[in-house]
CSV table of C-alpha atoms in Angstrom, one decimal:
chain,number,residue,atom,x,y,z
R,1,MET,CA,105.0,96.2,110.9
R,2,GLU,CA,102.0,99.2,111.1
R,3,LYS,CA,103.3,102.5,111.3
R,4,LYS,CA,101.3,105.2,113.5
R,5,ASN,CA,99.8,108.0,112.3
R,6,ILE,CA,102.7,110.7,112.6
R,7,TRP,CA,99.8,113.9,113.3
R,8,LEU,CA,99.3,112.4,116.8
R,9,LYS,CA,103.0,112.2,117.5
R,10,TYR,CA,103.4,116.5,117.5
R,11,GLN,CA,103.2,118.4,120.6
R,12,ASP,CA,102.5,121.8,121.2
R,13,GLY,CA,103.8,123.9,118.1
R,14,GLN,CA,104.7,121.4,116.0
R,15,ARG,CA,101.4,121.3,113.8
R,16,GLU,CA,102.1,125.2,113.3
R,17,GLN,CA,105.6,124.2,111.9
R,18,VAL,CA,104.3,121.2,109.6
R,19,MET,CA,101.6,124.2,108.4
R,20,GLU,CA,104.0,126.7,108.1
R,21,PHE,CA,106.5,124.5,105.9
R,22,ALA,CA,103.5,123.5,103.9
R,23,GLU,CA,102.6,126.9,103.1
R,24,ARG,CA,106.2,128.0,102.1
R,25,TYR,CA,106.0,124.7,99.8
R,26,ARG,CA,102.6,125.6,98.3
R,27,GLN,CA,103.8,129.3,97.1
R,28,PHE,CA,106.6,127.8,95.7
R,29,ILE,CA,104.9,125.0,93.3
R,30,SER,CA,101.9,127.6,92.4
R,31,LYS,CA,104.8,130.0,91.5
R,32,CYS,CA,107.0,127.8,89.8
R,33,LYS,CA,105.1,125.3,87.3
R,34,THR,CA,108.1,124.4,85.2
R,35,GLU,CA,111.8,123.7,85.3
R,36,ARG,CA,113.0,127.1,84.5
R,37,GLU,CA,110.1,128.5,87.1
R,38,CYS,CA,111.5,126.6,88.9
R,39,VAL,CA,115.6,127.1,88.9
R,40,ASP,CA,114.6,130.8,88.6
R,41,GLU,CA,112.9,130.8,92.0
R,42,LEU,CA,115.4,128.6,93.6
R,43,VAL,CA,118.2,130.8,92.8
R,44,VAL,CA,116.7,133.8,94.0
R,45,GLN,CA,116.3,131.8,97.3
R,46,ALA,CA,119.6,130.7,96.9
R,47,ARG,CA,121.4,133.6,97.1
R,48,GLU,CA,119.1,135.1,99.9
R,49,ALA,CA,120.2,132.1,101.9
R,50,GLY,CA,124.3,133.0,101.4
R,51,PHE,CA,124.5,130.6,97.9
R,52,THR,CA,127.0,131.9,95.5
R,53,ASP,CA,127.2,131.5,92.0
R,54,LEU,CA,130.0,128.8,91.1
R,55,ARG,CA,130.7,129.5,87.6
R,56,ARG,CA,131.8,133.2,89.1
R,57,VAL,CA,134.0,131.7,92.0
R,58,LEU,CA,135.4,129.4,89.3
R,59,GLU,CA,136.2,132.5,86.8
R,60,GLU,CA,137.5,134.7,89.2
R,61,LYS,CA,139.7,131.6,90.8
R,62,GLN,CA,138.4,132.2,94.2
R,63,GLU,CA,139.5,129.9,97.0
R,64,ILE,CA,137.1,127.2,97.6
R,65,LYS,CA,136.8,126.1,101.7
R,66,ALA,CA,134.9,124.5,104.0
R,67,GLY,CA,131.5,126.0,104.7
R,68,ASP,CA,131.2,127.8,101.3
R,69,LYS,CA,127.7,127.9,99.8
R,70,LEU,CA,127.8,127.6,96.2
R,71,TYR,CA,124.9,126.7,93.1
R,72,ILE,CA,125.5,126.5,89.2
R,73,THR,CA,122.6,126.2,86.8
R,74,ASN,CA,122.7,123.9,83.5
R,75,MET,CA,120.9,125.8,80.9
R,76,GLY,CA,118.1,127.2,83.1
R,77,LYS,CA,116.3,124.2,83.4
R,78,SER,CA,118.7,121.7,86.0
R,79,MET,CA,120.8,123.1,89.0
R,80,ALA,CA,123.5,121.8,91.7
R,81,LEU,CA,123.8,123.5,95.1
R,82,PHE,CA,126.9,122.5,97.2
R,83,VAL,CA,127.6,123.2,100.6
R,84,ILE,CA,131.0,122.1,101.6
R,85,GLY,CA,132.5,120.0,104.1
R,86,GLU,CA,135.4,119.6,106.3
R,87,GLU,CA,136.4,116.4,104.6
R,88,PRO,CA,137.6,116.6,101.0
R,89,LEU,CA,135.6,115.8,98.0
R,90,GLU,CA,137.3,112.4,97.8
R,91,LYS,CA,135.6,111.1,100.7
R,92,GLY,CA,132.3,111.7,99.2
R,93,MET,CA,129.2,113.3,98.8
R,94,ASN,CA,125.7,113.2,100.9
R,95,ILE,CA,123.5,114.1,97.5
R,96,LEU,CA,119.4,115.1,97.6
R,97,GLY,CA,118.9,114.1,93.6
R,98,ALA,CA,115.2,115.2,92.8
R,99,HIS,CA,113.5,116.6,89.6
R,100,ILE,CA,111.9,119.9,88.3
R,101,ASP,CA,110.0,118.5,85.2
R,102,SER,CA,106.3,117.3,85.4
R,103,PRO,CA,103.7,115.6,83.0
R,104,ARG,CA,102.2,118.3,81.0
R,105,LEU,CA,101.1,119.7,77.3
R,106,ASP,CA,103.9,121.0,75.2
R,107,ILE,CA,103.1,123.3,72.2
R,108,LYS,CA,104.2,122.0,68.8
R,109,GLN,CA,106.9,124.2,67.0
R,110,ASN,CA,103.9,124.8,64.1
R,111,PRO,CA,101.6,125.1,66.5
R,112,LEU,CA,98.6,127.9,65.3
R,113,TYR,CA,95.7,127.2,63.1
R,114,GLU,CA,92.0,127.8,62.2
R,115,ASP,CA,89.6,125.7,61.8
R,116,THR,CA,85.6,126.8,61.6
R,117,GLU,CA,86.4,130.4,63.0
R,118,MET,CA,88.1,129.0,66.1
R,119,ALA,CA,91.7,129.4,66.8
R,120,LEU,CA,93.8,126.5,68.4
R,121,LEU,CA,97.4,125.6,69.7
R,122,ASP,CA,98.2,121.9,68.7
R,123,THR,CA,100.4,120.2,71.4
R,124,HIS,CA,102.4,117.1,72.0
R,125,TYR,CA,102.2,115.8,75.8
R,126,TYR,CA,105.2,115.0,77.5
R,127,GLY,CA,105.8,112.4,80.0
R,128,GLY,CA,102.9,109.8,81.3
R,129,VAL,CA,99.6,110.9,81.2
R,130,LYS,CA,95.7,109.9,81.3
R,131,LYS,CA,94.9,112.1,78.2
R,132,TYR,CA,91.0,112.3,79.1
R,133,GLN,CA,92.0,114.2,82.5
R,134,TRP,CA,93.5,117.1,80.6
R,135,VAL,CA,90.3,118.1,79.0
R,136,ALA,CA,87.3,120.4,80.2
R,137,LEU,CA,90.2,122.4,82.7
R,138,PRO,CA,91.1,125.9,82.9
R,139,LEU,CA,94.9,125.9,81.9
R,140,ALA,CA,97.5,128.1,81.5
R,141,LEU,CA,100.4,129.0,79.5
R,142,HIS,CA,104.2,129.4,80.4
R,143,GLY,CA,107.6,129.2,78.7
R,144,VAL,CA,110.0,130.9,76.9
R,145,ILE,CA,109.7,132.7,73.3
R,146,VAL,CA,113.1,133.2,72.0
R,147,LYS,CA,113.6,135.7,68.5
R,148,LYS,CA,115.9,135.5,65.8
R,149,ASP,CA,117.9,138.5,67.8
R,150,GLY,CA,118.3,136.5,71.0
R,151,THR,CA,115.7,138.1,72.7
R,152,THR,CA,114.0,136.0,75.5
R,153,VAL,CA,110.2,136.5,75.8
R,154,THR,CA,108.6,135.5,79.1
R,155,VAL,CA,105.3,134.0,78.7
R,156,ASN,CA,103.1,133.4,81.9
R,157,ILE,CA,99.4,133.8,81.0
R,158,GLY,CA,96.3,132.1,83.1
R,159,GLU,CA,97.4,132.6,86.6
R,160,LYS,CA,96.3,136.5,87.4
R,161,ALA,CA,92.8,136.9,88.1
R,162,ASP,CA,92.2,139.3,85.3
R,163,ASP,CA,94.1,136.4,83.1
R,164,PRO,CA,92.3,134.6,80.3
R,165,VAL,CA,92.6,131.0,80.4
R,166,PHE,CA,93.0,128.3,78.0
R,167,GLY,CA,91.7,124.4,77.4
R,168,VAL,CA,91.2,121.5,75.6
R,169,SER,CA,87.2,120.8,74.6
R,170,ASP,CA,85.5,117.3,75.0
R,171,LEU,CA,82.6,116.0,74.0
R,172,LEU,CA,79.1,116.6,75.2
R,173,ILE,CA,78.0,113.6,77.2
R,174,HIS,CA,74.5,113.2,74.6
R,175,LEU,CA,76.3,112.9,71.6
R,176,SER,CA,79.2,110.8,72.8
R,177,GLY,CA,77.8,107.2,73.1
R,178,GLU,CA,80.7,106.1,70.5
R,179,GLN,CA,83.2,107.9,72.5
R,180,MET,CA,82.4,106.0,75.8
R,181,GLU,CA,82.8,102.8,74.2
R,182,LYS,CA,86.3,103.2,73.7
R,183,LYS,CA,89.5,102.4,75.8
R,184,ALA,CA,90.4,105.1,78.6
R,185,SER,CA,93.6,105.4,76.5
R,186,LYS,CA,91.8,106.1,73.3
R,187,VAL,CA,89.2,108.3,74.3
R,188,ILE,CA,91.2,111.1,74.1
R,189,GLU,CA,93.4,110.8,71.1
R,190,GLY,CA,96.8,112.5,72.0
R,191,GLU,CA,96.3,114.8,68.5
R,192,ASN,CA,93.3,116.2,69.6
R,193,LEU,CA,94.9,117.6,72.6
R,194,ASP,CA,94.8,121.1,71.0
R,195,VAL,CA,93.9,124.0,73.1
R,196,LEU,CA,91.3,126.5,72.3
R,197,VAL,CA,92.6,130.1,72.0
R,198,GLY,CA,90.3,132.5,70.3
R,199,SER,CA,86.9,133.2,67.9
R,200,ILE,CA,87.3,136.8,67.4
R,201,PRO,CA,88.0,137.6,63.1
R,202,GLN,CA,90.3,140.3,62.6
R,203,LEU,CA,88.8,143.1,61.5
R,204,GLN,CA,89.5,143.9,57.5
R,205,ASN,CA,89.3,147.3,55.1
R,206,GLU,CA,86.6,146.5,52.7
R,207,GLU,CA,89.6,146.0,49.5
R,208,ASP,CA,90.6,142.9,51.8
R,209,LYS,CA,87.8,141.3,52.5
R,210,GLU,CA,87.5,139.1,49.0
R,211,LYS,CA,91.0,137.6,49.4
R,212,ALA,CA,90.8,137.5,53.6
R,213,LYS,CA,91.0,134.0,55.2
R,214,ASP,CA,91.9,133.0,58.7
R,215,LEU,CA,90.9,135.7,60.2
R,216,VAL,CA,90.3,134.4,63.8
R,217,LYS,CA,94.3,133.0,63.8
R,218,ALA,CA,95.0,136.6,62.0
R,219,ASN,CA,93.8,138.3,65.2
R,220,ILE,CA,95.5,136.0,67.9
R,221,LEU,CA,99.1,137.0,65.9
R,222,SER,CA,98.0,141.2,65.9
R,223,ILE,CA,97.5,140.0,70.1
R,224,LEU,CA,100.8,138.2,70.4
R,225,ALA,CA,102.5,140.8,68.4
R,226,GLU,CA,101.0,143.8,70.5
R,227,MET,CA,102.0,142.0,73.7
R,228,TYR,CA,105.0,140.1,73.2
R,229,GLN,CA,106.2,141.5,69.9
R,230,ILE,CA,106.6,138.5,68.4
R,231,GLU,CA,105.9,137.1,64.8
R,232,GLU,CA,104.3,133.1,64.0
R,233,ASP,CA,107.8,132.3,63.1
R,234,ASP,CA,108.9,132.9,66.3
R,235,PHE,CA,107.1,129.9,67.7
R,236,LEU,CA,109.5,127.7,66.2
R,237,SER,CA,112.3,128.9,68.7
R,238,ALA,CA,109.7,128.6,71.5
R,239,GLU,CA,109.3,126.4,74.4
R,240,ILE,CA,105.8,126.9,75.8
R,241,GLU,CA,104.3,124.2,78.6
R,242,VAL,CA,100.4,123.9,79.1
R,243,VAL,CA,99.8,123.5,82.6
R,244,PRO,CA,96.4,123.9,84.8
R,245,ALA,CA,95.6,127.0,85.7
R,246,GLY,CA,95.6,128.2,89.6
R,247,GLU,CA,97.2,128.0,92.7
R,248,ALA,CA,98.0,125.3,94.8
R,249,ARG,CA,95.0,124.7,97.3
R,250,ASP,CA,94.7,123.3,100.8
R,251,TYR,CA,92.4,120.0,101.1
R,252,GLY,CA,90.5,118.6,103.4
R,253,PHE,CA,88.2,120.2,106.1
R,254,ASP,CA,91.2,119.9,108.2
R,255,ARG,CA,93.6,121.7,105.6
R,256,SER,CA,96.1,118.5,106.3
R,257,MET,CA,96.6,118.2,102.6
R,258,LEU,CA,97.8,120.1,99.3
R,259,MET,CA,96.2,119.6,95.9
R,260,GLY,CA,98.8,121.2,93.7
R,261,TYR,CA,100.1,120.9,90.2
R,262,GLY,CA,103.3,119.2,89.5
R,263,HIS,CA,103.9,117.4,93.1
R,264,ASP,CA,105.4,115.0,91.3
R,265,ASP,CA,108.8,115.7,91.5
R,266,ARG,CA,108.7,119.4,93.3
R,267,VAL,CA,107.2,118.0,96.4
R,268,CYS,CA,110.5,116.3,96.8
R,269,ALA,CA,112.6,119.3,95.0
R,270,TYR,CA,111.9,121.8,97.4
R,271,PRO,CA,112.2,120.2,101.2
R,272,SER,CA,115.7,118.7,99.5
R,273,TYR,CA,116.4,122.6,98.5
R,274,ALA,CA,115.4,123.5,102.0
R,275,ALA,CA,117.4,121.0,103.9
R,276,ILE,CA,120.2,122.0,102.4
R,277,ALA,CA,119.8,125.5,102.9
R,278,GLU,CA,119.1,124.5,107.0
R,279,ALA,CA,121.8,121.8,107.5
R,280,GLY,CA,124.9,123.9,107.3
R,281,THR,CA,128.4,122.7,107.0
R,282,CYS,CA,128.4,119.1,107.5
R,283,LYS,CA,131.5,116.5,107.7
R,284,LYS,CA,130.7,115.4,104.3
R,285,THR,CA,130.1,118.3,101.2
R,286,SER,CA,126.3,118.2,100.9
R,287,VAL,CA,124.5,118.3,97.3
R,288,CYS,CA,121.2,119.2,96.2
R,289,LEU,CA,120.9,118.4,92.5
R,290,LEU,CA,117.6,118.9,91.0
R,291,VAL,CA,117.2,117.6,87.4
R,292,ASP,CA,114.9,118.0,84.0
R,293,LYS,CA,113.4,115.2,81.6
R,294,GLU,CA,112.9,112.6,84.4
R,295,GLU,CA,109.5,111.9,83.0
R,296,ILE,CA,110.5,111.3,79.8
R,297,GLY,CA,113.9,108.7,80.2
R,298,SER,CA,116.4,111.5,81.9
R,299,VAL,CA,117.9,112.2,78.5
R,300,GLY,CA,119.8,115.3,77.3
R,301,ALA,CA,122.0,117.9,78.1
R,302,THR,CA,119.4,119.0,81.4
R,303,GLY,CA,118.5,115.5,82.0
R,304,MET,CA,120.3,113.1,84.7
R,305,GLN,CA,121.9,111.4,82.0
R,306,SER,CA,124.1,114.2,81.2
R,307,ARG,CA,127.3,114.6,82.4
R,308,PHE,CA,126.6,118.2,83.8
R,309,PHE,CA,127.1,116.9,87.3
R,310,GLU,CA,130.5,115.0,86.8
R,311,TYR,CA,132.0,117.9,84.9
R,312,THR,CA,130.5,120.5,87.7
R,313,VAL,CA,132.5,117.9,90.7
R,314,ALA,CA,135.6,117.4,88.5
R,315,GLU,CA,135.7,121.4,88.4
R,316,LEU,CA,135.3,121.9,92.0
R,317,MET,CA,138.0,119.0,92.5
R,318,GLU,CA,140.3,121.0,91.0
R,319,THR,CA,140.0,124.3,92.2
R,320,MET,CA,140.3,122.9,95.4
R,321,GLY,CA,143.5,121.2,94.3
R,322,GLY,CA,142.8,117.5,94.7
R,323,TYR,CA,141.7,116.4,91.2
R,324,SER,CA,142.9,113.0,89.5
R,325,GLN,CA,140.8,110.7,87.9
R,326,VAL,CA,141.5,108.3,90.9
R,327,ALA,CA,140.4,111.0,93.1
R,328,PHE,CA,137.5,111.8,91.5
R,329,ASN,CA,136.3,108.3,91.1
R,330,ARG,CA,136.5,107.7,94.6
R,331,ALA,CA,134.3,110.8,95.1
R,332,MET,CA,131.6,109.3,93.2
R,333,THR,CA,132.1,105.4,94.7
R,334,ASN,CA,132.0,107.2,99.0
R,335,SER,CA,128.9,109.0,98.0
R,336,LYS,CA,125.5,108.1,99.1
R,337,VAL,CA,122.0,109.2,97.6
R,338,LEU,CA,118.4,109.8,98.7
R,339,SER,CA,117.1,109.7,95.1
R,340,SER,CA,113.9,112.0,96.0
R,341,ASP,CA,111.1,111.1,94.1
R,342,VAL,CA,107.6,110.2,95.0
R,343,SER,CA,105.5,107.2,95.8
R,344,ALA,CA,102.1,106.2,94.9
R,345,ALA,CA,100.2,106.4,98.0
R,346,PHE,CA,97.5,104.0,98.9
R,347,ASP,CA,93.9,104.6,97.7
R,348,PRO,CA,90.9,103.2,99.4
R,349,LEU,CA,88.9,104.0,96.3
R,350,PHE,CA,91.1,101.2,94.1
R,351,PRO,CA,93.1,99.2,97.0
R,352,THR,CA,93.1,96.2,94.4
R,353,VAL,CA,96.4,97.6,92.8
R,354,MET,CA,98.5,97.7,96.3
R,355,GLU,CA,99.6,95.2,98.2
R,356,LYS,CA,98.8,96.7,101.4
R,357,LYS,CA,101.7,96.0,103.9
R,358,ASN,CA,104.0,97.3,101.2
R,359,ALA,CA,102.3,100.3,100.6
R,360,ALA,CA,102.7,104.1,101.4
R,361,TYR,CA,99.9,105.6,103.5
R,362,PHE,CA,99.3,109.5,103.9
R,363,GLY,CA,100.5,110.1,107.5
R,364,LYS,CA,103.0,107.9,107.7
R,365,GLY,CA,106.0,109.8,107.0
R,366,LEU,CA,109.0,110.0,104.5
R,367,VAL,CA,108.8,107.0,102.1
R,368,PHE,CA,112.0,104.8,101.1
R,369,ASN,CA,111.7,102.3,98.0
R,370,LYS,CA,114.4,99.9,98.2
R,371,PHE,CA,113.6,99.5,94.5
R,372,THR,CA,111.2,100.7,91.5
R,373,GLY,CA,111.0,99.3,87.7
R,374,SER,CA,108.7,97.0,86.9
R,375,ARG,CA,107.4,93.5,87.4
R,376,GLY,CA,111.1,91.8,87.7
R,377,LYS,CA,112.2,95.0,88.9
R,378,GLY,CA,112.9,95.9,85.6
R,379,GLY,CA,115.3,99.3,85.3
R,380,SER,CA,115.8,99.7,89.2
R,381,ASN,CA,118.2,100.2,91.4
R,382,ASP,CA,118.1,97.8,94.3
R,383,ALA,CA,119.5,99.3,97.0
R,384,ASN,CA,121.4,97.4,99.7
R,385,PRO,CA,120.7,96.3,102.9
R,386,GLU,CA,123.5,97.6,104.6
R,387,TYR,CA,123.3,101.2,103.3
R,388,ILE,CA,119.0,101.0,104.4
R,389,ALA,CA,120.4,99.9,108.0
R,390,ARG,CA,122.2,103.3,108.1
R,391,LEU,CA,119.6,105.1,107.1
R,392,ARG,CA,117.1,103.4,109.6
R,393,GLN,CA,119.3,104.4,112.3
R,394,ILE,CA,119.7,108.0,111.0
R,395,MET,CA,116.0,108.4,110.9
R,396,ASP,CA,115.2,106.7,114.2
R,397,SER,CA,118.0,108.7,116.5
R,398,ASN,CA,116.2,112.0,114.7
R,399,ASP,CA,113.1,110.7,115.6
R,400,VAL,CA,112.3,111.0,111.7
R,401,ALA,CA,108.8,109.5,110.6
R,402,PHE,CA,109.3,107.1,107.8
R,403,GLN,CA,108.2,104.1,106.0
R,404,THR,CA,108.9,101.4,103.3
R,405,ALA,CA,107.2,100.9,100.0
R,406,GLU,CA,106.6,99.2,96.6
R,407,LEU,CA,105.1,101.0,93.5
R,408,GLY,CA,101.9,99.1,93.5
R,409,LYS,CA,101.8,94.9,93.3
R,410,VAL,CA,104.4,92.8,91.5
R,411,ASP,CA,102.9,92.6,88.2
R,412,GLN,CA,101.1,95.3,88.2
R,413,GLY,CA,103.3,98.0,86.5
R,414,GLY,CA,106.0,100.3,88.4
R,415,GLY,CA,108.0,103.3,87.5
R,416,GLY,CA,111.3,104.5,87.4
R,417,THR,CA,113.5,107.4,88.6
R,418,ILE,CA,116.8,109.0,88.6
R,419,ALA,CA,118.4,106.5,91.1
R,420,TYR,CA,119.6,104.1,88.9
R,421,ILE,CA,122.0,106.3,86.6
R,422,LEU,CA,123.6,107.9,90.0
R,423,ALA,CA,124.1,104.3,91.2
R,424,ASN,CA,125.8,103.3,87.6
R,425,LEU,CA,128.5,105.7,89.3
R,426,ASN,CA,128.9,103.5,91.7
R,427,MET,CA,127.6,105.3,95.0
R,428,GLN,CA,124.9,104.3,97.4
R,429,VAL,CA,121.5,105.0,96.8
R,430,ILE,CA,117.6,104.6,97.8
R,431,ASP,CA,114.3,106.0,96.3
R,432,SER,CA,112.8,108.5,99.0
R,433,GLY,CA,110.0,110.7,99.0
R,434,VAL,CA,106.4,111.6,99.6
R,435,PRO,CA,103.5,109.5,98.8
R,436,VAL,CA,101.2,111.2,96.5
R,437,LEU,CA,97.3,110.6,95.2
R,438,ASN,CA,96.3,111.2,91.7
R,439,MET,CA,100.0,110.9,90.6
R,440,HIS,CA,100.7,112.3,87.1
R,441,ALA,CA,97.1,114.1,87.1
R,442,PRO,CA,96.7,117.6,86.3
R,443,TRP,CA,95.9,118.4,90.3
R,444,GLU,CA,97.6,115.2,92.8
R,445,ILE,CA,97.4,115.4,96.6
R,446,ILE,CA,100.1,115.0,99.1
R,447,SER,CA,99.6,115.3,102.9
R,448,LYS,CA,101.9,118.0,104.8
R,449,ALA,CA,102.8,116.1,107.7
R,450,ASP,CA,104.7,113.6,105.0
R,451,LEU,CA,106.1,116.7,103.2
R,452,TYR,CA,107.9,118.1,106.8
R,453,GLU,CA,109.3,114.5,107.5
R,454,ALA,CA,110.7,114.7,104.0
R,455,LYS,CA,112.4,117.6,105.0
R,456,ARG,CA,113.4,116.9,108.8
R,457,GLY,CA,114.7,113.0,107.2
R,458,TYR,CA,116.7,114.7,104.2
R,459,VAL,CA,118.8,117.8,106.9
R,460,ALA,CA,119.3,114.1,108.9
R,461,PHE,CA,121.0,112.6,105.9
R,462,LEU,CA,122.9,115.6,105.1
R,463,GLN,CA,124.3,115.7,108.4
R,464,GLU,CA,125.0,112.4,109.5
R,465,ALA,CA,125.0,109.9,106.2
C-alpha cells in the first residue's frame, strides 16, 4: 500500500505551518543537547503554557481537578506532564512517552591528562555509536560540575560564535594504510576517543622550572579555575557530555529537512510536549512522559525502568481521593500509550538492509512500528491489532498522514524502545515516531513534514484514544 507524499496534500498556508513548527523545534534541539537542558527548557515552556509544579501542589495539599495542568521533574533528567481529564484516573490515561537522551561521548571521572605537551580529556562513549563518525568534528562540552559544597556549575562551551571548540583527532590518509585495513568497528577504538583541549604550557617562575611537569595540563586547570572556580578533583562529581558543536540547520535546496544532533529522540519528545500543550482538557488524563537512559537500556533512577512514573500516578490518585491498589492497577490497565521513538528512514544509498514494502519513508508521515526488537522480535513489544485498528481510525478521521514500518530486514538487526516497559504494566502500547536518516550519527536528518504530522497525530491521540 503506497502512501502519497504529504507535501502534495498541503493547501494554502499549511506549508507555512509546517515550516513554523519545524523552526520552533530547530531552536529547541539547537539549545537542548543534554537531558538536563531538555528538562530545564521544557519546564520554562510548560510554565508559560500554564502548567504548575506538581510537587508544590502536593506539598500544599491543593485540590486537583479536571483541566489542571501539572508537571514534575525527576533528578533534573526526566519529567512528566499531566493534563487532568474529565474521567477519573482509574479509567486510564493517554500517554505519549519519549526519551531525551542521545548517543554522545561522556567525560570520565579522572579525565584530564597531558601527552607530548598536549592536554586531553578521556571519554567513554554513551549509547550505540559508530566511533569513526566522532573524529575530526567540532565538538562542544555541555553539562554540570557539582562541587563538594553542593554548588552546581553549568558548563556550555563550543556553541557561541566566539567560543572555542574541541575535537577528536584522526590519522592522516598518508599514514593510515594499516588503519584502513581494519573493520569499521575497530578503525577508531573507544579508548582513542579522547578530546584535545589545549597545547599552551603554563608559564613558570625561574625557581620552579626545574621541577615543573605537565605544564599544558596545569594551564588548562588554571583556565578552568578562573572560568568556573573548580579544581581537578571536581571532575569526580561532574557530568559533562561531548556533543557536536553548532545549531541544527535547514537541509536541502528546498529546506524540506532538518539536520541536527539528537533527533533520536528529541524529534519525538518535542512534538509530544507540543501536543499535550495544545490538546486541552480531554476525556482521559493526558500524559507526556520524557525519560532518560533509553540508549543504554532505560536503566537507572531517571530511565523508564524507574518507578518514578508509577509513584507519581499513585500520588495523584491519593490526592484526588481515588487511590487503592486495585484502582491503581485499573489505571495502568486502562491506559493507552504511543511510545514515541524514531524509526529508520529508507535510504536509497543503502537499500539492501530494508524491505521496501515495510520501510519508513521521508514525506509519508508519522510512523507506527507494530513491533521492534531484533530478528525473531526479540525484546519487543508487539502491539495488538485491535489497538492498531483504533489508531488507524483516529488518524484517518483527523487526516493525519501515517505509515507503518519495521526496523530493517528480519535478520538485519533491529532496535528497542521504552514500549515494552510500559506494556509490562498491562497498557496498550505501540511504537510511533518520525523517520530519521543517519540515525545515531553526530548529525541526523529528518523531514519537516513528518515532524509536523507527528505532532498532529499526537494531538489526535490525546483527544480521542
